């Protein structure tokens, strides 16, 4: 079995979507998550707070440097993700297709490095 | 001297012929394309060394697979000693026998689905299929697609790395796979065929190694999926196109269907193609399944190859089939090809109105079709301009020669 | 308790570094991971395969569309991450600091939305 990251991206403005508008997506995603949790594929899911809430910590040098904001400025940001376990890419793509349908966004599928 | 070089050529031919089988078998067994390919290459070296004195074995494919399998096991053992965590050693015990020709052997079928996986870049799918199943060298593939060898090598290396890292399986996908996996395989094979049938550019108008390879892959697919209409349709389409190959060129110039010497057509290929098309029609009639684009294109080609004289072509049948094709794949290119048939049935003026409504001004065949219709309508000056535009948009030398001749034969109303 | 994403980014060339060169980093990260587990703040952690192994799935429009490559083309990509539980941002920063020093890269800290 291999672990895969199923990630969803969006521009900062996505976080401004009014609740009424986002409600059907929340519900579809919630339903998808509930079903996924009953399977062996389930590892983790989480939706992130908007990118402006990010802080970057650099502890590689002698002085610790903490800066406000994400590591990189990009047009779109990681909005949330699933970690799943699947036998191969075909199985992962099948779950990703359902995830994409539920959340209404494209899903990037990336394998984790083996142990 | 001649004998030994003949033998070497024979070994190379067998190796290419059997390469896909050997690699597919090893890839399934060891789950690693690099191991499979390296072991196949090692087996070739051993064959070159031994066959001249021992003679070519009765089942060379089986011999190559067994020898390559042993080399792969040696390598895995060596690496397992270096890295005790290496789990591949457990695969050594899987000793599935090599089935050289039996219908149960579907390793190549698995591998073609891996090579044409939608998670791989389209150009990488074509390259991998030709490399791993066709046994073409990276240099040959690079030459066929007119890219530098290093570019092609990178493309193939990158695709193989993705297959490994992302765990793209060696498996015939299930029917409910989320994407059209068979469609992706057929598209790759047809692309290989078309690249060979009318090469986009370069000195050779036809690349027979590519058309032959596409047909061979089509036959393999048909062997394993005998009930898939589109598989039969694609094979028939390629066979019926291939049957006209030698008649399509005369003195380095493209010869259109109506001007071809039909006695030069390959009757054996036509008969095989017609048999497949009849089989598709029977299946469609029995199951009321809607035929896909390859079956319809094959049927159109069957109509064309059904008469010994272009004037006897059943154009109403051709137009009806194009109507069906347009319903399945409503693209402007299909509409353009349909218009060519409409010209024969309803006249060039009706066809020109259709052609003019299509947004294909960047496509050489659109200009060539317009030029021909304008010529037939006696609008020579406009036709000349369209021939110029078509010549400017094509890179195939045989097509350019054809268009230039047609342009030269225009009746100049001013003269 | 809030869940936080501790993300590390890498460029493609980072993946070309030799195993020998990476060995000490793997060992430090391994020790750090064990500490997170022992302290009961570990939720998930993993290093991703290089970005060339990514596939993007679009299931939003009825038909599933699969394409080779990541969702966004950028100079650097998510290389791996942790999901941790922390009482507040200060606690998360402290862990991010240790994470940054362990893996030798900057760490972006972003809170997850509450369930």
XYZ file of C-alpha atoms in Angstrom:
645
model
C 0.000 0.000 0.000
C 1.096 3.535 -0.747
C 0.027 6.773 0.872
C -1.135 9.545 -1.435
C -1.717 13.241 -0.805
C -4.941 14.474 -2.414
C -4.705 18.253 -2.323
C -7.045 21.043 -3.349
C -5.894 24.550 -4.200
C -7.626 27.861 -4.563
C -7.035 31.617 -4.628
C -7.236 33.561 -1.387
C -10.688 34.830 -2.378
C -12.125 31.308 -2.031
C -12.059 31.838 1.729
C -14.427 34.803 1.274
C -17.178 32.634 -0.217
C -20.399 33.282 1.743
C -21.512 30.357 3.846
C -24.794 29.941 1.941
C -22.882 29.561 -1.292
C -20.323 27.157 0.160
C -22.890 25.108 2.053
C -23.637 22.498 -0.665
C -19.892 21.926 -1.132
C -19.386 21.549 2.638
C -22.192 19.039 2.782
C -20.982 17.008 -0.222
C -17.454 16.976 1.169
C -18.694 16.038 4.643
C -20.632 13.136 3.182
C -17.627 12.019 1.142
C -15.405 12.203 4.247
C -17.868 10.198 6.333
C -17.925 7.468 3.701
C -14.141 7.513 3.291
C -13.696 7.162 7.058
C -15.461 3.801 6.942
C -12.852 2.432 4.488
C -9.239 1.276 4.866
C -8.159 4.118 2.574
C -8.714 6.773 5.222
C -5.676 8.375 6.897
C -6.304 12.106 7.359
C -8.387 15.031 6.142
C -8.270 18.723 6.945
C -9.353 22.058 5.547
C -6.917 24.915 6.139
C -7.519 28.432 7.351
C -6.843 31.114 4.724
C -3.195 31.596 3.609
C -2.991 34.976 5.382
C -3.043 33.067 8.683
C 0.287 31.409 7.819
C 3.567 32.101 9.587
C 6.963 30.967 8.376
C 9.560 29.790 10.849
C 13.231 29.520 9.952
C 15.191 27.576 12.525
C 18.033 26.536 10.247
C 20.476 29.267 11.348
C 21.666 30.510 14.697
C 18.874 33.059 14.984
C 15.284 31.988 14.744
C 13.438 34.033 12.155
C 9.651 34.166 12.272
C 7.876 35.968 9.425
C 4.218 36.623 8.808
C 2.759 34.980 5.717
C 3.236 31.841 3.691
C 6.580 30.456 2.474
C 5.808 31.380 -1.133
C 3.522 33.993 -2.667
C 1.453 32.276 -5.348
C -1.855 32.934 -7.100
C -3.425 29.903 -5.492
C -2.804 28.162 -2.210
C -3.284 24.766 -0.645
C -6.815 24.864 0.697
C -7.065 21.458 2.236
C -6.162 17.885 1.650
C -6.740 14.240 2.256
C -4.129 11.618 2.974
C -5.264 8.235 1.779
C -3.830 4.779 1.476
C -4.277 2.925 -1.821
C -2.924 -0.151 -3.556
C -1.838 1.785 -6.646
C -2.416 4.983 -8.608
C -5.612 3.691 -10.234
C -7.209 3.164 -6.828
C -5.987 6.609 -5.688
C -7.341 8.296 -8.830
C -10.729 6.723 -8.249
C -10.932 8.250 -4.762
C -9.531 11.543 -6.085
C -12.281 11.681 -8.726
C -14.923 11.333 -6.016
C -13.124 13.909 -3.866
C -12.979 16.340 -6.779
C -16.667 15.895 -7.460
C -17.522 16.421 -3.789
C -15.450 19.552 -3.203
C -15.951 21.030 -6.661
C -12.251 21.578 -7.354
C -9.398 19.877 -9.139
C -7.479 17.448 -6.951
C -3.729 16.918 -7.186
C -2.630 13.365 -6.420
C 0.917 12.892 -5.174
C 2.500 9.799 -3.680
C 4.392 9.934 -0.412
C 7.910 8.552 -0.504
C 8.127 4.964 0.705
C 9.621 4.157 4.089
C 31.226 -13.151 -43.025
C 27.874 -12.680 -44.764
C 26.518 -15.583 -42.782
C 27.487 -14.085 -39.442
C 26.050 -10.661 -40.312
C 22.869 -12.390 -41.527
C 22.666 -14.197 -38.218
C 23.219 -10.951 -36.344
C 20.399 -9.335 -38.330
C 18.205 -12.335 -37.544
C 19.009 -12.042 -33.813
C 18.182 -8.319 -33.901
C 14.900 -9.060 -35.675
C 13.933 -11.723 -33.111
C 14.952 -9.445 -30.258
C 12.782 -6.599 -31.504
C 9.919 -8.966 -32.224
C 10.103 -10.519 -28.754
C 11.147 -7.416 -26.799
C 7.645 -6.397 -25.713
C 6.869 -9.923 -24.580
C 10.092 -10.239 -22.574
C 9.827 -6.809 -20.920
C 6.110 -7.212 -20.196
C 6.649 -10.583 -18.573
C 9.520 -9.305 -16.427
C 7.736 -6.070 -15.522
C 4.766 -8.041 -14.236
C 6.992 -10.453 -12.363
C 9.419 -7.977 -10.798
C 7.262 -4.863 -10.796
C 10.078 -2.711 -12.120
C 10.601 -1.489 -15.680
C 14.303 -0.724 -15.269
C 15.027 -4.215 -14.008
C 12.972 -5.621 -16.899
C 14.703 -3.554 -19.557
C 18.221 -4.068 -18.225
C 17.667 -7.810 -17.984
C 16.298 -7.923 -21.548
C 19.400 -6.101 -22.789
C 21.639 -8.552 -20.924
C 19.773 -11.482 -22.454
C 20.441 -10.023 -25.916
C 24.171 -9.889 -25.220
C 24.112 -13.541 -24.141
C 22.146 -14.485 -27.275
C 24.678 -12.694 -29.497
C 27.431 -14.631 -27.766
C 25.810 -18.090 -27.773
C 23.420 -18.389 -30.714
C 26.146 -18.317 -33.425
C 27.597 -21.570 -32.023
C 24.520 -23.116 -30.333
C 22.055 -22.136 -33.056
C 18.838 -20.150 -32.572
C 16.698 -21.982 -29.982
C 13.330 -23.394 -31.125
C 11.434 -20.907 -28.942
C 13.665 -17.821 -28.964
C 11.099 -15.676 -27.106
C 10.899 -18.194 -24.274
C 14.698 -18.473 -24.213
C 15.095 -14.665 -23.984
C 12.461 -14.401 -21.236
C 13.997 -17.197 -19.163
C 17.528 -15.865 -19.607
C 16.456 -12.294 -18.824
C 14.501 -13.547 -15.793
C 17.608 -15.272 -14.450
C 19.681 -12.114 -14.946
C 17.043 -10.076 -13.119
C 17.047 -12.516 -10.193
C 20.857 -12.338 -10.038
C 20.678 -8.574 -9.916
C 17.997 -8.512 -7.219
C 20.010 -10.998 -5.153
C 23.102 -8.815 -5.476
C 21.155 -5.717 -4.427
C 19.429 -7.580 -1.599
C 22.835 -8.426 -0.175
C 23.748 -4.767 -0.205
C 20.459 -3.669 1.235
C 18.829 -6.186 3.505
C 15.650 -4.150 3.575
C 15.194 -4.789 -0.150
C 11.874 -6.508 -0.390
C 12.175 -7.539 -4.030
C 13.813 -10.819 -3.033
C 10.418 -12.251 -2.189
C 9.368 -11.882 -5.803
C 12.023 -14.387 -6.861
C 9.797 -17.224 -5.744
C 7.082 -16.181 -8.220
C 7.989 -18.514 -11.056
C 5.091 -18.084 -13.447
C 5.975 -20.045 -16.591
C 6.443 -18.175 -19.840
C 3.562 -18.761 -22.231
C 4.897 -17.880 -25.656
C 1.729 -17.762 -27.729
C -1.199 -18.922 -25.628
C -4.242 -16.677 -25.267
C -3.751 -16.562 -21.486
C -0.571 -14.540 -21.872
C -1.687 -11.013 -21.298
C 1.460 -9.388 -19.933
C 1.770 -7.201 -23.017
C -1.832 -6.142 -22.648
C -1.147 -5.103 -19.051
C 1.932 -3.207 -20.146
C 0.181 -1.319 -22.949
C -2.361 -0.035 -20.416
C 0.505 1.055 -18.159
C 2.295 2.821 -21.023
C -0.896 4.618 -22.102
C -1.979 5.605 -18.591
C -3.817 8.948 -18.553
C -1.588 10.130 -15.679
C 1.330 10.191 -18.139
C 1.857 13.032 -20.600
C 0.367 12.126 -24.019
C 3.704 12.380 -25.853
C 5.285 10.146 -23.202
C 2.576 7.492 -23.722
C 3.445 7.184 -27.408
C 7.178 7.038 -26.713
C 6.852 4.449 -23.936
C 4.579 2.239 -26.021
C 7.018 2.248 -28.927
C 9.984 1.665 -26.629
C 8.618 -1.024 -24.327
C 6.167 -2.870 -26.566
C 7.564 -2.076 -29.989
C 11.172 -2.586 -28.986
C 12.199 0.548 -30.915
C 15.363 2.207 -29.677
C 15.223 5.674 -28.136
C 17.156 6.922 -31.171
C 14.585 5.469 -33.579
C 11.665 6.987 -31.662
C 13.417 10.357 -31.485
C 13.968 10.243 -35.260
C 10.355 9.268 -35.939
C 9.025 12.203 -33.924
C 11.769 14.588 -35.018
C 12.993 15.508 -31.564
C 16.585 15.331 -30.287
C 17.524 11.964 -28.829
C 18.303 13.494 -25.414
C 14.810 15.021 -25.271
C 13.219 11.678 -26.080
C 15.440 9.868 -23.559
C 14.416 12.345 -20.840
C 10.757 11.965 -21.737
C 10.968 8.190 -21.405
C 13.064 8.278 -18.217
C 10.680 10.733 -16.605
C 7.627 8.629 -17.495
C 9.245 5.475 -16.129
C 10.143 7.306 -12.911
C 6.544 8.407 -12.526
C 5.224 4.878 -13.124
C 7.504 3.729 -10.312
C 7.024 6.586 -7.823
C 3.269 6.969 -8.264
C 2.703 3.186 -8.453
C 0.957 3.055 -11.791
C -0.105 -0.597 -11.872
C 0.721 -3.265 -14.468
C -2.845 -4.310 -14.872
C -5.700 -4.373 -17.321
C -8.017 -1.770 -15.784
C -11.429 -2.663 -14.540
C -14.438 -1.746 -16.645
C -15.533 0.853 -14.129
C -12.196 2.674 -14.181
C -12.817 6.398 -13.801
C -11.240 7.249 -17.132
C -11.512 5.883 -20.652
C -8.449 3.658 -20.454
C -9.078 1.652 -23.615
C -9.743 4.876 -25.498
C -6.339 6.182 -24.377
C -4.618 3.031 -25.677
C -6.427 3.173 -29.024
C -5.581 6.873 -29.372
C -1.866 6.141 -28.893
C -1.881 3.341 -31.467
C -3.755 5.474 -34.008
C -1.363 8.363 -33.401
C 1.605 6.091 -34.095
C -0.124 4.909 -37.283
C -0.954 8.404 -38.504
C 2.522 9.691 -37.787
C 3.740 6.941 -40.101
C 0.967 7.201 -42.698
C 1.407 10.866 -43.489
C 4.413 12.117 -41.606
C 3.948 15.677 -40.401
C 7.302 16.744 -41.745
C 10.728 15.444 -42.628
C 12.071 13.983 -45.846
C 10.087 10.734 -45.898
C 6.390 11.094 -46.653
C 5.683 7.686 -45.074
C 7.356 5.938 -42.160
C 6.539 2.299 -42.685
C 8.180 1.254 -39.420
C 5.528 3.266 -37.568
C 2.519 2.060 -39.581
C 3.737 -1.542 -39.276
C 4.256 -1.156 -35.529
C 0.807 0.364 -35.009
C -0.805 -2.503 -36.923
C 1.176 -5.039 -34.918
C 0.011 -3.431 -31.651
C -3.533 -3.328 -33.024
C -3.357 -7.054 -33.732
C -2.052 -7.795 -30.220
C -4.880 -5.778 -28.703
C -7.421 -7.515 -30.921
C -6.057 -10.909 -29.843
C -6.741 -10.072 -26.206
C -9.936 -8.053 -26.598
C -11.759 -9.845 -29.436
C -15.177 -8.552 -28.348
C -14.306 -4.849 -28.313
C -15.835 -3.232 -31.379
C -13.521 -0.234 -31.290
C -10.426 -2.480 -31.160
C -11.625 -4.307 -34.287
C -12.615 -0.967 -35.812
C -9.188 0.581 -35.289
C -7.423 -2.467 -36.706
C -9.715 -2.473 -39.757
C -9.183 1.256 -40.238
C -5.405 0.822 -40.194
C -5.462 -2.212 -42.495
C -7.693 -0.494 -45.057
C -5.508 2.622 -44.995
C -2.333 0.554 -45.214
C -3.732 -1.397 -48.181
C -3.548 1.812 -50.270
C -0.126 2.894 -49.037
C 1.945 2.190 -52.151
C -0.734 3.635 -54.459
C -0.768 6.882 -52.474
C 2.518 8.047 -53.882
C 3.840 8.285 -57.420
C 7.164 9.933 -58.186
C 7.352 11.537 -54.756
C 3.895 13.035 -55.103
C 0.754 12.346 -53.108
C -1.995 10.712 -55.193
C -5.539 11.318 -53.959
C -8.062 8.506 -53.633
C -9.866 9.264 -56.923
C -6.621 9.209 -58.926
C -5.031 6.141 -57.339
C -4.153 3.056 -59.403
C -6.457 0.643 -57.627
C -4.679 -2.412 -59.010
C -1.832 -1.404 -56.681
C -3.987 -1.852 -53.583
C -3.201 -4.778 -51.308
C -6.179 -7.128 -51.649
C -5.168 -9.305 -48.685
C -5.261 -6.333 -46.310
C -8.533 -5.128 -47.851
C -10.152 -8.549 -47.377
C -9.003 -8.695 -43.760
C -10.252 -5.163 -43.147
C -13.624 -5.863 -44.768
C -14.057 -9.004 -42.663
C -13.465 -6.952 -39.507
C -15.894 -4.230 -40.609
C -18.586 -6.849 -41.340
C -17.975 -8.317 -37.895
C -18.411 -4.853 -36.331
C -21.642 -4.266 -38.265
C -22.983 -7.636 -37.115
C -22.131 -6.827 -33.499
C -23.759 -3.399 -33.714
C -26.880 -4.988 -35.240
C -26.984 -7.719 -32.576
C -26.400 -5.531 -29.543
C -27.777 -2.200 -30.763
C -24.612 -0.642 -29.330
C -23.700 2.672 -30.896
C -20.488 2.195 -32.904
C -17.541 4.374 -31.870
C -15.472 6.589 -34.167
C -12.929 3.931 -35.221
C -15.648 1.563 -36.422
C -17.330 4.334 -38.393
C -14.033 5.462 -39.945
C -13.292 1.830 -40.831
C -16.725 1.549 -42.480
C -16.029 4.693 -44.545
C -12.733 3.161 -45.679
C -14.534 -0.094 -46.463
C -16.891 1.774 -48.812
C -13.921 3.394 -50.577
C -12.075 0.096 -50.986
C -15.186 -1.725 -52.182
C -15.027 -0.595 -55.805
C -12.394 -0.914 -58.515
C -13.370 2.423 -60.003
C -13.566 5.663 -58.031
C -16.644 6.643 -60.057
C -18.578 3.689 -58.607
C -18.102 4.891 -55.000
C -21.343 4.886 -53.020
C -21.152 8.511 -51.900
C -24.549 8.558 -50.212
C -23.284 5.761 -47.976
C -20.093 7.725 -47.250
C -22.055 10.886 -46.365
C -24.416 8.873 -44.129
C -21.412 7.423 -42.286
C -19.885 10.884 -41.873
C -23.205 12.045 -40.418
C -22.903 9.228 -37.876
C -19.277 10.107 -37.170
C -20.154 13.765 -36.666
C -22.832 12.742 -34.167
C -20.184 10.861 -32.136
C -17.281 13.296 -32.600
C -18.586 16.731 -33.618
C -15.260 18.301 -34.601
C -14.621 20.756 -37.452
C -12.167 18.272 -39.010
C -14.881 15.616 -39.272
C -17.176 18.282 -40.774
C -14.456 19.103 -43.324
C -14.079 15.457 -44.367
C -17.835 15.135 -44.576
C -17.927 18.154 -46.881
C -15.539 16.395 -49.293
C -18.076 13.562 -49.598
C -20.963 16.035 -49.900
C -19.197 17.578 -52.906
C -19.461 14.258 -54.720
C -23.096 13.772 -53.789
C -24.580 17.295 -53.929
C -21.951 19.236 -55.865
C -18.977 21.472 -55.013
C -21.115 24.568 -54.362
C -22.989 22.881 -51.495
C -19.699 21.556 -50.102
C -17.997 24.961 -50.345
C -20.727 26.564 -48.252
C -20.059 23.970 -45.523
C -16.282 24.388 -45.752
C -16.553 28.187 -45.545
C -18.507 27.906 -42.310
C -15.669 26.024 -40.593
C -13.095 27.827 -38.487
C -10.038 25.896 -39.724
C -7.985 28.537 -41.505
C -4.792 27.311 -39.805
C -5.224 23.789 -41.181
C -3.618 22.903 -44.514
C -6.339 20.401 -45.472
C -8.977 23.125 -45.131
C -7.138 25.270 -47.689
C -6.492 22.265 -49.945
C -10.182 21.312 -49.856
C -11.303 24.873 -50.574
C -8.788 25.090 -53.419
C -10.144 21.918 -55.002
C -13.783 23.006 -54.674
C -13.032 26.464 -56.114
C -11.154 24.816 -58.995
C -14.155 22.622 -59.756
C -16.410 25.676 -59.679
C -14.138 27.368 -62.220
C -13.048 30.067 -59.746
C -9.392 29.696 -60.725
C -7.993 32.895 -59.253
C -9.408 32.123 -55.816
C -8.327 28.500 -56.136
C -4.754 29.623 -56.835
C -4.684 31.655 -53.636
C -5.968 28.681 -51.650
C -3.370 26.318 -53.155
C -0.719 28.860 -52.099
C -2.120 28.911 -48.556
C -2.277 25.097 -48.416
C 1.332 24.768 -49.639
C 2.463 27.299 -47.041
C 0.745 25.294 -44.270
C 2.045 21.810 -45.110
C 5.489 20.406 -44.388
C 5.037 17.038 -46.063
C 7.018 17.087 -49.350
C 4.703 14.670 -51.220
C 1.667 16.726 -50.329
C 3.429 19.932 -51.371
C 4.296 18.343 -54.742
C 0.671 17.316 -55.275
C -0.657 20.766 -54.413
C 1.903 22.474 -56.658
C 0.873 20.277 -59.610
C -2.781 21.022 -59.042
C -2.029 24.731 -58.881
C -0.040 24.545 -62.122
C -2.944 22.870 -63.904
C -5.423 25.605 -63.064
C -7.061 27.074 -66.124
C -6.184 30.730 -66.080
C -9.263 32.646 -67.239
C -7.081 35.643 -68.067
C -4.870 33.707 -70.501
C -6.436 22.022 20.843
C -5.951 23.126 17.232
C -4.399 21.187 14.394
C -1.597 22.908 12.505
C 0.044 22.143 9.201
C 3.832 22.374 9.293
C 4.830 22.461 5.638
C 8.295 22.230 4.106
C 8.933 23.175 0.492
C 11.548 21.804 -1.890
C 12.775 22.454 -5.384
C 13.223 19.663 -7.883
C 17.009 19.741 -7.400
C 16.622 18.926 -3.690
C 15.525 15.476 -4.780
C 18.752 14.955 -6.702
C 20.844 15.043 -3.539
C 22.588 11.791 -2.744
C 21.418 9.339 -0.132
C 24.679 9.813 1.793
C 24.101 13.557 1.896
C 20.531 13.120 3.068
C 21.194 10.359 5.594
C 21.918 12.692 8.587
C 18.775 14.743 7.796
C 16.643 11.580 7.677
C 18.033 10.515 11.038
C 17.397 13.897 12.718
C 13.866 14.043 11.306
C 13.262 10.494 12.478
C 14.254 11.435 16.053
C 12.081 14.544 15.896
C 9.116 12.427 14.686
C 9.559 9.995 17.552
C 9.541 12.886 20.000
C 6.280 14.227 18.494
C 4.690 10.810 18.870
C 5.972 10.451 22.435
C 4.636 13.906 23.351
C 1.221 13.006 21.931
C 1.110 15.891 19.452
C 1.772 13.866 16.281
C -1.203 13.531 13.931
C 0.467 12.804 10.621
C 3.785 13.280 8.871
C 5.286 12.313 5.559
C 7.712 13.207 2.804
C 6.394 13.414 -0.719
C 7.809 11.929 -3.907
C 9.178 14.470 -6.362
C 6.637 16.699 -8.089
C 7.025 14.875 -11.432
C 5.049 12.002 -9.868
C 1.979 14.230 -9.440
C -1.277 13.783 -11.357
C -4.231 16.159 -11.413
C -7.792 14.873 -11.396
C -10.792 16.965 -12.409
C -14.081 15.309 -11.496
C -16.085 18.535 -11.276
C -17.744 18.275 -14.671
C -19.357 14.830 -14.702
C -16.565 13.200 -16.682
C -13.249 12.547 -14.952
C -10.283 14.255 -16.553
C -6.812 13.046 -15.602
C -3.675 15.009 -16.517
C 0.016 14.504 -15.883
C 1.649 17.009 -13.559
C 0.828 19.200 -10.558
C -2.114 21.589 -10.239
C 0.165 24.623 -10.169
C 3.556 25.090 -11.809
C 5.819 26.812 -9.299
C 9.548 26.976 -8.615
C 9.219 25.117 -5.340
C 6.716 22.573 -4.205
C 5.446 21.070 -1.000
C 8.107 18.521 -0.157
C 6.635 17.089 3.008
C 4.714 18.095 6.076
C 3.556 17.352 9.567
C 0.123 17.734 11.042
C 0.370 18.402 14.768
C -1.921 19.248 17.650
C -1.010 22.335 19.660
C -2.727 24.461 22.295
C -2.016 27.713 20.453
C 0.142 29.357 17.817
C 3.034 29.914 20.225
C 3.175 26.200 20.986
C 2.936 25.448 17.260
C 5.774 27.894 16.541
C 7.976 26.167 19.089
C 7.421 22.827 17.378
C 7.895 24.396 13.928
C 11.220 25.760 15.109
C 12.389 22.294 16.094
C 11.013 20.916 12.828
C 12.878 23.553 10.819
C 16.137 22.822 12.551
C 15.622 19.047 12.158
C 14.901 19.096 8.415
C 17.121 22.036 7.522
C 14.404 24.051 5.780
C 11.942 26.824 6.483
C 8.640 25.621 7.914
C 5.308 27.237 7.112
C 2.758 27.005 9.917
C -0.935 27.172 9.062
C -3.915 26.328 11.225
C -6.591 23.917 10.102
C -10.211 25.001 10.286
C -12.080 23.606 13.244
C -14.266 20.616 12.299
